[in-house]
Amino acid sequence: MKSPKIYNLTWPLIFGGALVLMLGASTVSADASVGWPIVFVGGVSLAAGVLLIYLRSRISDSED
Protein backbone atom coordinates (compact mmCIF):
# COMPACT_ATOMS: atom_id res chain seq x y z
CA MET A 1 0.00 0.00 0.00
CA LYS A 2 1.38 3.38 -0.94
CA SER A 3 2.15 5.99 1.70
CA PRO A 4 -0.53 8.54 0.57
CA LYS A 5 -3.26 5.88 0.80
CA ILE A 6 -2.12 4.97 4.29
CA TYR A 7 -2.03 8.64 5.25
CA ASN A 8 -5.58 9.15 3.96
CA LEU A 9 -6.83 6.21 6.04
CA THR A 10 -4.86 6.84 9.21
CA TRP A 11 -6.35 10.03 10.58
CA PRO A 12 -10.02 9.27 9.85
CA LEU A 13 -9.56 5.92 11.60
CA ILE A 14 -7.93 7.52 14.63
CA PHE A 15 -10.31 10.45 15.06
CA GLY A 16 -13.40 8.50 14.02
CA GLY A 17 -12.44 5.65 16.33
CA ALA A 18 -11.91 8.04 19.24
CA LEU A 19 -15.26 9.68 18.59
CA VAL A 20 -17.09 6.34 18.41
CA LEU A 21 -15.23 5.13 21.51
CA MET A 22 -16.41 8.17 23.49
CA LEU A 23 -19.95 7.73 22.17
CA GLY A 24 -19.92 4.10 23.27
CA ALA A 25 -18.50 4.97 26.68
CA SER A 26 -21.30 7.44 27.27
CA THR A 27 -23.89 4.93 26.04
CA VAL A 28 -22.72 2.14 28.37
CA SER A 29 -24.23 3.87 31.39
CA ALA A 30 -27.66 3.99 29.71
CA ASP A 31 -27.69 0.58 28.02
CA ALA A 32 -24.72 -1.77 28.35
CA SER A 33 -25.90 -4.18 25.65
CA VAL A 34 -25.74 -1.36 23.09
CA GLY A 35 -22.77 0.54 24.50
CA TRP A 36 -20.14 -2.21 24.68
CA PRO A 37 -20.31 -3.15 20.98
CA ILE A 38 -19.95 0.55 20.12
CA VAL A 39 -16.92 0.76 22.43
CA PHE A 40 -15.45 -2.32 20.76
CA VAL A 41 -15.87 -0.92 17.23
CA GLY A 42 -14.36 2.40 18.27
CA GLY A 43 -11.42 0.70 19.95
CA VAL A 44 -10.69 -1.50 16.95
CA SER A 45 -10.86 1.49 14.63
CA LEU A 46 -8.53 3.51 16.85
CA ALA A 47 -6.10 0.60 17.10
CA ALA A 48 -6.12 0.18 13.31
CA GLY A 49 -5.23 3.85 12.90
CA VAL A 50 -2.34 3.55 15.33
CA LEU A 51 -1.15 0.42 13.51
CA LEU A 52 -1.21 2.33 10.22
CA ILE A 53 0.99 5.03 11.76
CA TYR A 54 3.50 2.34 12.69
CA LEU A 55 3.33 0.77 9.22
CA ARG A 56 3.78 4.15 7.58
CA SER A 57 6.89 4.78 9.65
CA ARG A 58 8.39 1.51 8.40
CA ILE A 59 7.76 2.17 4.68
CA SER A 60 10.52 3.88 2.77
CA ASP A 61 9.40 6.51 0.25
CA SER A 62 12.29 5.93 -2.10
CA GLU A 63 11.61 4.81 -5.67
CA ASP A 64 13.35 1.52 -6.52
mmCIF file of N, CA and C in Angstrom:
data_model
loop_
_atom_site.group_PDB
_atom_site.id
_atom_site.type_symbol
_atom_site.label_atom_id
_atom_site.label_comp_id
_atom_site.label_asym_id
_atom_site.label_seq_id
_atom_site.Cartn_x
_atom_site.Cartn_y
_atom_site.Cartn_z
ATOM 1 N N MET A 1 0.851 -1.168 0.000
ATOM 2 C CA MET A 1 0.000 0.000 0.000
ATOM 3 C C MET A 1 0.899 1.234 0.000
ATOM 4 N N LYS A 2 0.578 2.166 -0.812
ATOM 5 C CA LYS A 2 1.379 3.380 -0.937
ATOM 6 C C LYS A 2 1.172 4.292 0.280
ATOM 7 N N SER A 3 2.167 5.105 0.542
ATOM 8 C CA SER A 3 2.145 5.990 1.700
ATOM 9 C C SER A 3 0.979 6.988 1.682
ATOM 10 N N PRO A 4 0.620 7.613 0.536
ATOM 11 C CA PRO A 4 -0.534 8.539 0.565
ATOM 12 C C PRO A 4 -1.860 7.849 0.906
ATOM 13 N N LYS A 5 -2.033 6.614 0.461
ATOM 14 C CA LYS A 5 -3.258 5.883 0.798
ATOM 15 C C LYS A 5 -3.318 5.597 2.286
ATOM 16 N N ILE A 6 -2.172 5.221 2.855
ATOM 17 C CA ILE A 6 -2.119 4.966 4.291
ATOM 18 C C ILE A 6 -2.404 6.255 5.052
ATOM 19 N N TYR A 7 -1.818 7.353 4.586
ATOM 20 C CA TYR A 7 -2.029 8.641 5.246
ATOM 21 C C TYR A 7 -3.506 9.029 5.206
ATOM 22 N N ASN A 8 -4.165 8.793 4.083
ATOM 23 C CA ASN A 8 -5.578 9.150 3.956
ATOM 24 C C ASN A 8 -6.484 8.270 4.811
ATOM 25 N N LEU A 9 -6.036 7.079 5.173
ATOM 26 C CA LEU A 9 -6.827 6.206 6.039
ATOM 27 C C LEU A 9 -6.529 6.402 7.520
ATOM 28 N N THR A 10 -5.310 6.810 7.829
ATOM 29 C CA THR A 10 -4.864 6.842 9.213
ATOM 30 C C THR A 10 -5.674 7.784 10.085
ATOM 31 N N TRP A 11 -5.728 9.045 9.702
ATOM 32 C CA TRP A 11 -6.350 10.035 10.577
ATOM 33 C C TRP A 11 -7.860 9.880 10.696
ATOM 34 N N PRO A 12 -8.590 9.540 9.635
ATOM 35 C CA PRO A 12 -10.019 9.268 9.853
ATOM 36 C C PRO A 12 -10.267 8.079 10.784
ATOM 37 N N LEU A 13 -9.399 7.056 10.697
ATOM 38 C CA LEU A 13 -9.561 5.919 11.604
ATOM 39 C C LEU A 13 -9.294 6.324 13.049
ATOM 40 N N ILE A 14 -8.265 7.126 13.264
ATOM 41 C CA ILE A 14 -7.927 7.522 14.628
ATOM 42 C C ILE A 14 -9.006 8.432 15.220
ATOM 43 N N PHE A 15 -9.338 9.508 14.511
ATOM 44 C CA PHE A 15 -10.306 10.450 15.063
ATOM 45 C C PHE A 15 -11.719 9.873 15.065
ATOM 46 N N GLY A 16 -12.085 9.145 14.034
ATOM 47 C CA GLY A 16 -13.400 8.501 14.022
ATOM 48 C C GLY A 16 -13.512 7.445 15.104
ATOM 49 N N GLY A 17 -12.443 6.667 15.277
ATOM 50 C CA GLY A 17 -12.441 5.650 16.332
ATOM 51 C C GLY A 17 -12.539 6.258 17.714
ATOM 52 N N ALA A 18 -11.833 7.369 17.941
ATOM 53 C CA ALA A 18 -11.906 8.036 19.244
ATOM 54 C C ALA A 18 -13.307 8.587 19.492
ATOM 55 N N LEU A 19 -13.911 9.141 18.454
ATOM 56 C CA LEU A 19 -15.264 9.676 18.591
ATOM 57 C C LEU A 19 -16.273 8.564 18.896
ATOM 58 N N VAL A 20 -16.178 7.462 18.177
ATOM 59 C CA VAL A 20 -17.092 6.339 18.407
ATOM 60 C C VAL A 20 -16.837 5.717 19.778
ATOM 61 N N LEU A 21 -15.577 5.656 20.192
ATOM 62 C CA LEU A 21 -15.234 5.128 21.506
ATOM 63 C C LEU A 21 -15.860 5.975 22.621
ATOM 64 N N MET A 22 -15.787 7.288 22.486
ATOM 65 C CA MET A 22 -16.405 8.170 23.485
ATOM 66 C C MET A 22 -17.928 8.049 23.468
ATOM 67 N N LEU A 23 -18.502 7.925 22.277
ATOM 68 C CA LEU A 23 -19.947 7.734 22.172
ATOM 69 C C LEU A 23 -20.364 6.443 22.860
ATOM 70 N N GLY A 24 -19.615 5.375 22.629
ATOM 71 C CA GLY A 24 -19.922 4.101 23.274
ATOM 72 C C GLY A 24 -19.756 4.161 24.778
ATOM 73 N N ALA A 25 -18.715 4.861 25.239
ATOM 74 C CA ALA A 25 -18.498 4.973 26.680
ATOM 75 C C ALA A 25 -19.642 5.730 27.354
ATOM 76 N N SER A 26 -20.171 6.713 26.689
ATOM 77 C CA SER A 26 -21.300 7.436 27.274
ATOM 78 C C SER A 26 -22.601 6.645 27.163
ATOM 79 N N THR A 27 -22.681 5.741 26.212
ATOM 80 C CA THR A 27 -23.885 4.930 26.036
ATOM 81 C C THR A 27 -23.929 3.759 27.009
ATOM 82 N N VAL A 28 -22.772 3.298 27.470
ATOM 83 C CA VAL A 28 -22.719 2.142 28.367
ATOM 84 C C VAL A 28 -23.534 2.385 29.634
ATOM 85 N N SER A 29 -23.494 3.594 30.152
ATOM 86 C CA SER A 29 -24.231 3.868 31.387
ATOM 87 C C SER A 29 -25.745 3.772 31.190
ATOM 88 N N ALA A 30 -26.222 4.059 29.987
ATOM 89 C CA ALA A 30 -27.663 3.992 29.714
ATOM 90 C C ALA A 30 -28.098 2.577 29.343
ATOM 91 N N ASP A 31 -27.330 1.925 28.477
ATOM 92 C CA ASP A 31 -27.694 0.580 28.019
ATOM 93 C C ASP A 31 -26.418 -0.165 27.660
ATOM 94 N N ALA A 32 -25.987 -1.070 28.525
ATOM 95 C CA ALA A 32 -24.716 -1.765 28.348
ATOM 96 C C ALA A 32 -24.726 -2.684 27.124
ATOM 97 N N SER A 33 -25.863 -3.259 26.783
ATOM 98 C CA SER A 33 -25.901 -4.176 25.645
ATOM 99 C C SER A 33 -25.720 -3.456 24.310
ATOM 100 N N VAL A 34 -25.964 -2.170 24.292
ATOM 101 C CA VAL A 34 -25.738 -1.363 23.089
ATOM 102 C C VAL A 34 -24.379 -0.680 23.162
ATOM 103 N N GLY A 35 -23.986 -0.246 24.344
ATOM 104 C CA GLY A 35 -22.770 0.538 24.502
ATOM 105 C C GLY A 35 -21.486 -0.234 24.285
ATOM 106 N N TRP A 36 -21.403 -1.463 24.795
ATOM 107 C CA TRP A 36 -20.142 -2.207 24.676
ATOM 108 C C TRP A 36 -19.771 -2.558 23.246
ATOM 109 N N PRO A 37 -20.707 -2.955 22.386
ATOM 110 C CA PRO A 37 -20.313 -3.151 20.983
ATOM 111 C C PRO A 37 -19.827 -1.873 20.313
ATOM 112 N N ILE A 38 -20.403 -0.725 20.678
ATOM 113 C CA ILE A 38 -19.947 0.547 20.122
ATOM 114 C C ILE A 38 -18.530 0.847 20.604
ATOM 115 N N VAL A 39 -18.266 0.577 21.892
ATOM 116 C CA VAL A 39 -16.918 0.762 22.430
ATOM 117 C C VAL A 39 -15.932 -0.138 21.711
ATOM 118 N N PHE A 40 -16.329 -1.375 21.443
ATOM 119 C CA PHE A 40 -15.450 -2.321 20.755
ATOM 120 C C PHE A 40 -15.106 -1.842 19.346
ATOM 121 N N VAL A 41 -16.100 -1.406 18.599
ATOM 122 C CA VAL A 41 -15.868 -0.925 17.234
ATOM 123 C C VAL A 41 -14.965 0.305 17.243
ATOM 124 N N GLY A 42 -15.198 1.219 18.164
ATOM 125 C CA GLY A 42 -14.356 2.402 18.270
ATOM 126 C C GLY A 42 -12.930 2.059 18.642
ATOM 127 N N GLY A 43 -12.755 1.122 19.547
ATOM 128 C CA GLY A 43 -11.417 0.701 19.955
ATOM 129 C C GLY A 43 -10.657 0.016 18.834
ATOM 130 N N VAL A 44 -11.340 -0.826 18.081
ATOM 131 C CA VAL A 44 -10.693 -1.500 16.949
ATOM 132 C C VAL A 44 -10.301 -0.485 15.879
ATOM 133 N N SER A 45 -11.162 0.465 15.611
ATOM 134 C CA SER A 45 -10.856 1.493 14.626
ATOM 135 C C SER A 45 -9.662 2.345 15.064
ATOM 136 N N LEU A 46 -9.645 2.730 16.312
ATOM 137 C CA LEU A 46 -8.531 3.509 16.849
ATOM 138 C C LEU A 46 -7.234 2.711 16.793
ATOM 139 N N ALA A 47 -7.288 1.445 17.151
ATOM 140 C CA ALA A 47 -6.096 0.598 17.099
ATOM 141 C C ALA A 47 -5.600 0.412 15.666
ATOM 142 N N ALA A 48 -6.523 0.304 14.712
ATOM 143 C CA ALA A 48 -6.125 0.175 13.309
ATOM 144 C C ALA A 48 -5.421 1.443 12.829
ATOM 145 N N GLY A 49 -5.894 2.597 13.257
ATOM 146 C CA GLY A 49 -5.233 3.847 12.897
ATOM 147 C C GLY A 49 -3.832 3.953 13.470
ATOM 148 N N VAL A 50 -3.667 3.535 14.711
ATOM 149 C CA VAL A 50 -2.337 3.545 15.333
ATOM 150 C C VAL A 50 -1.417 2.556 14.628
ATOM 151 N N LEU A 51 -1.944 1.402 14.252
ATOM 152 C CA LEU A 51 -1.151 0.423 13.509
ATOM 153 C C LEU A 51 -0.714 0.985 12.159
ATOM 154 N N LEU A 52 -1.581 1.726 11.499
ATOM 155 C CA LEU A 52 -1.207 2.334 10.221
ATOM 156 C C LEU A 52 -0.114 3.388 10.386
ATOM 157 N N ILE A 53 -0.104 4.099 11.509
ATOM 158 C CA ILE A 53 0.995 5.032 11.757
ATOM 159 C C ILE A 53 2.305 4.273 11.868
ATOM 160 N N TYR A 54 2.284 3.154 12.570
ATOM 161 C CA TYR A 54 3.497 2.338 12.686
ATOM 162 C C TYR A 54 3.932 1.806 11.322
ATOM 163 N N LEU A 55 2.987 1.298 10.549
ATOM 164 C CA LEU A 55 3.330 0.771 9.223
ATOM 165 C C LEU A 55 3.877 1.857 8.312
ATOM 166 N N ARG A 56 3.303 3.050 8.392
ATOM 167 C CA ARG A 56 3.781 4.152 7.576
ATOM 168 C C ARG A 56 5.195 4.553 7.962
ATOM 169 N N SER A 57 5.539 4.428 9.225
ATOM 170 C CA SER A 57 6.893 4.777 9.653
ATOM 171 C C SER A 57 7.918 3.761 9.160
ATOM 172 N N ARG A 58 7.485 2.557 8.849
ATOM 173 C CA ARG A 58 8.391 1.508 8.400
ATOM 174 C C ARG A 58 8.563 1.472 6.886
ATOM 175 N N ILE A 59 7.702 2.159 6.135
ATOM 176 C CA ILE A 59 7.758 2.168 4.681
ATOM 177 C C ILE A 59 8.726 3.246 4.210
ATOM 178 N N SER A 60 9.620 2.860 3.331
ATOM 179 C CA SER A 60 10.516 3.878 2.771
ATOM 180 C C SER A 60 9.843 4.503 1.551
ATOM 181 N N ASP A 61 10.023 5.793 1.365
ATOM 182 C CA ASP A 61 9.396 6.511 0.253
ATOM 183 C C ASP A 61 10.266 6.571 -0.978
ATOM 184 N N SER A 62 11.386 5.877 -0.958
ATOM 185 C CA SER A 62 12.293 5.926 -2.104
ATOM 186 C C SER A 62 11.752 5.074 -3.242
ATOM 187 N N GLU A 63 12.001 5.535 -4.465
ATOM 188 C CA GLU A 63 11.614 4.808 -5.669
ATOM 189 C C GLU A 63 12.706 3.812 -6.021
ATOM 190 N N ASP A 64 12.356 2.552 -6.165
ATOM 191 C CA ASP A 64 13.349 1.525 -6.518
ATOM 192 C C ASP A 64 13.401 1.305 -8.004
#
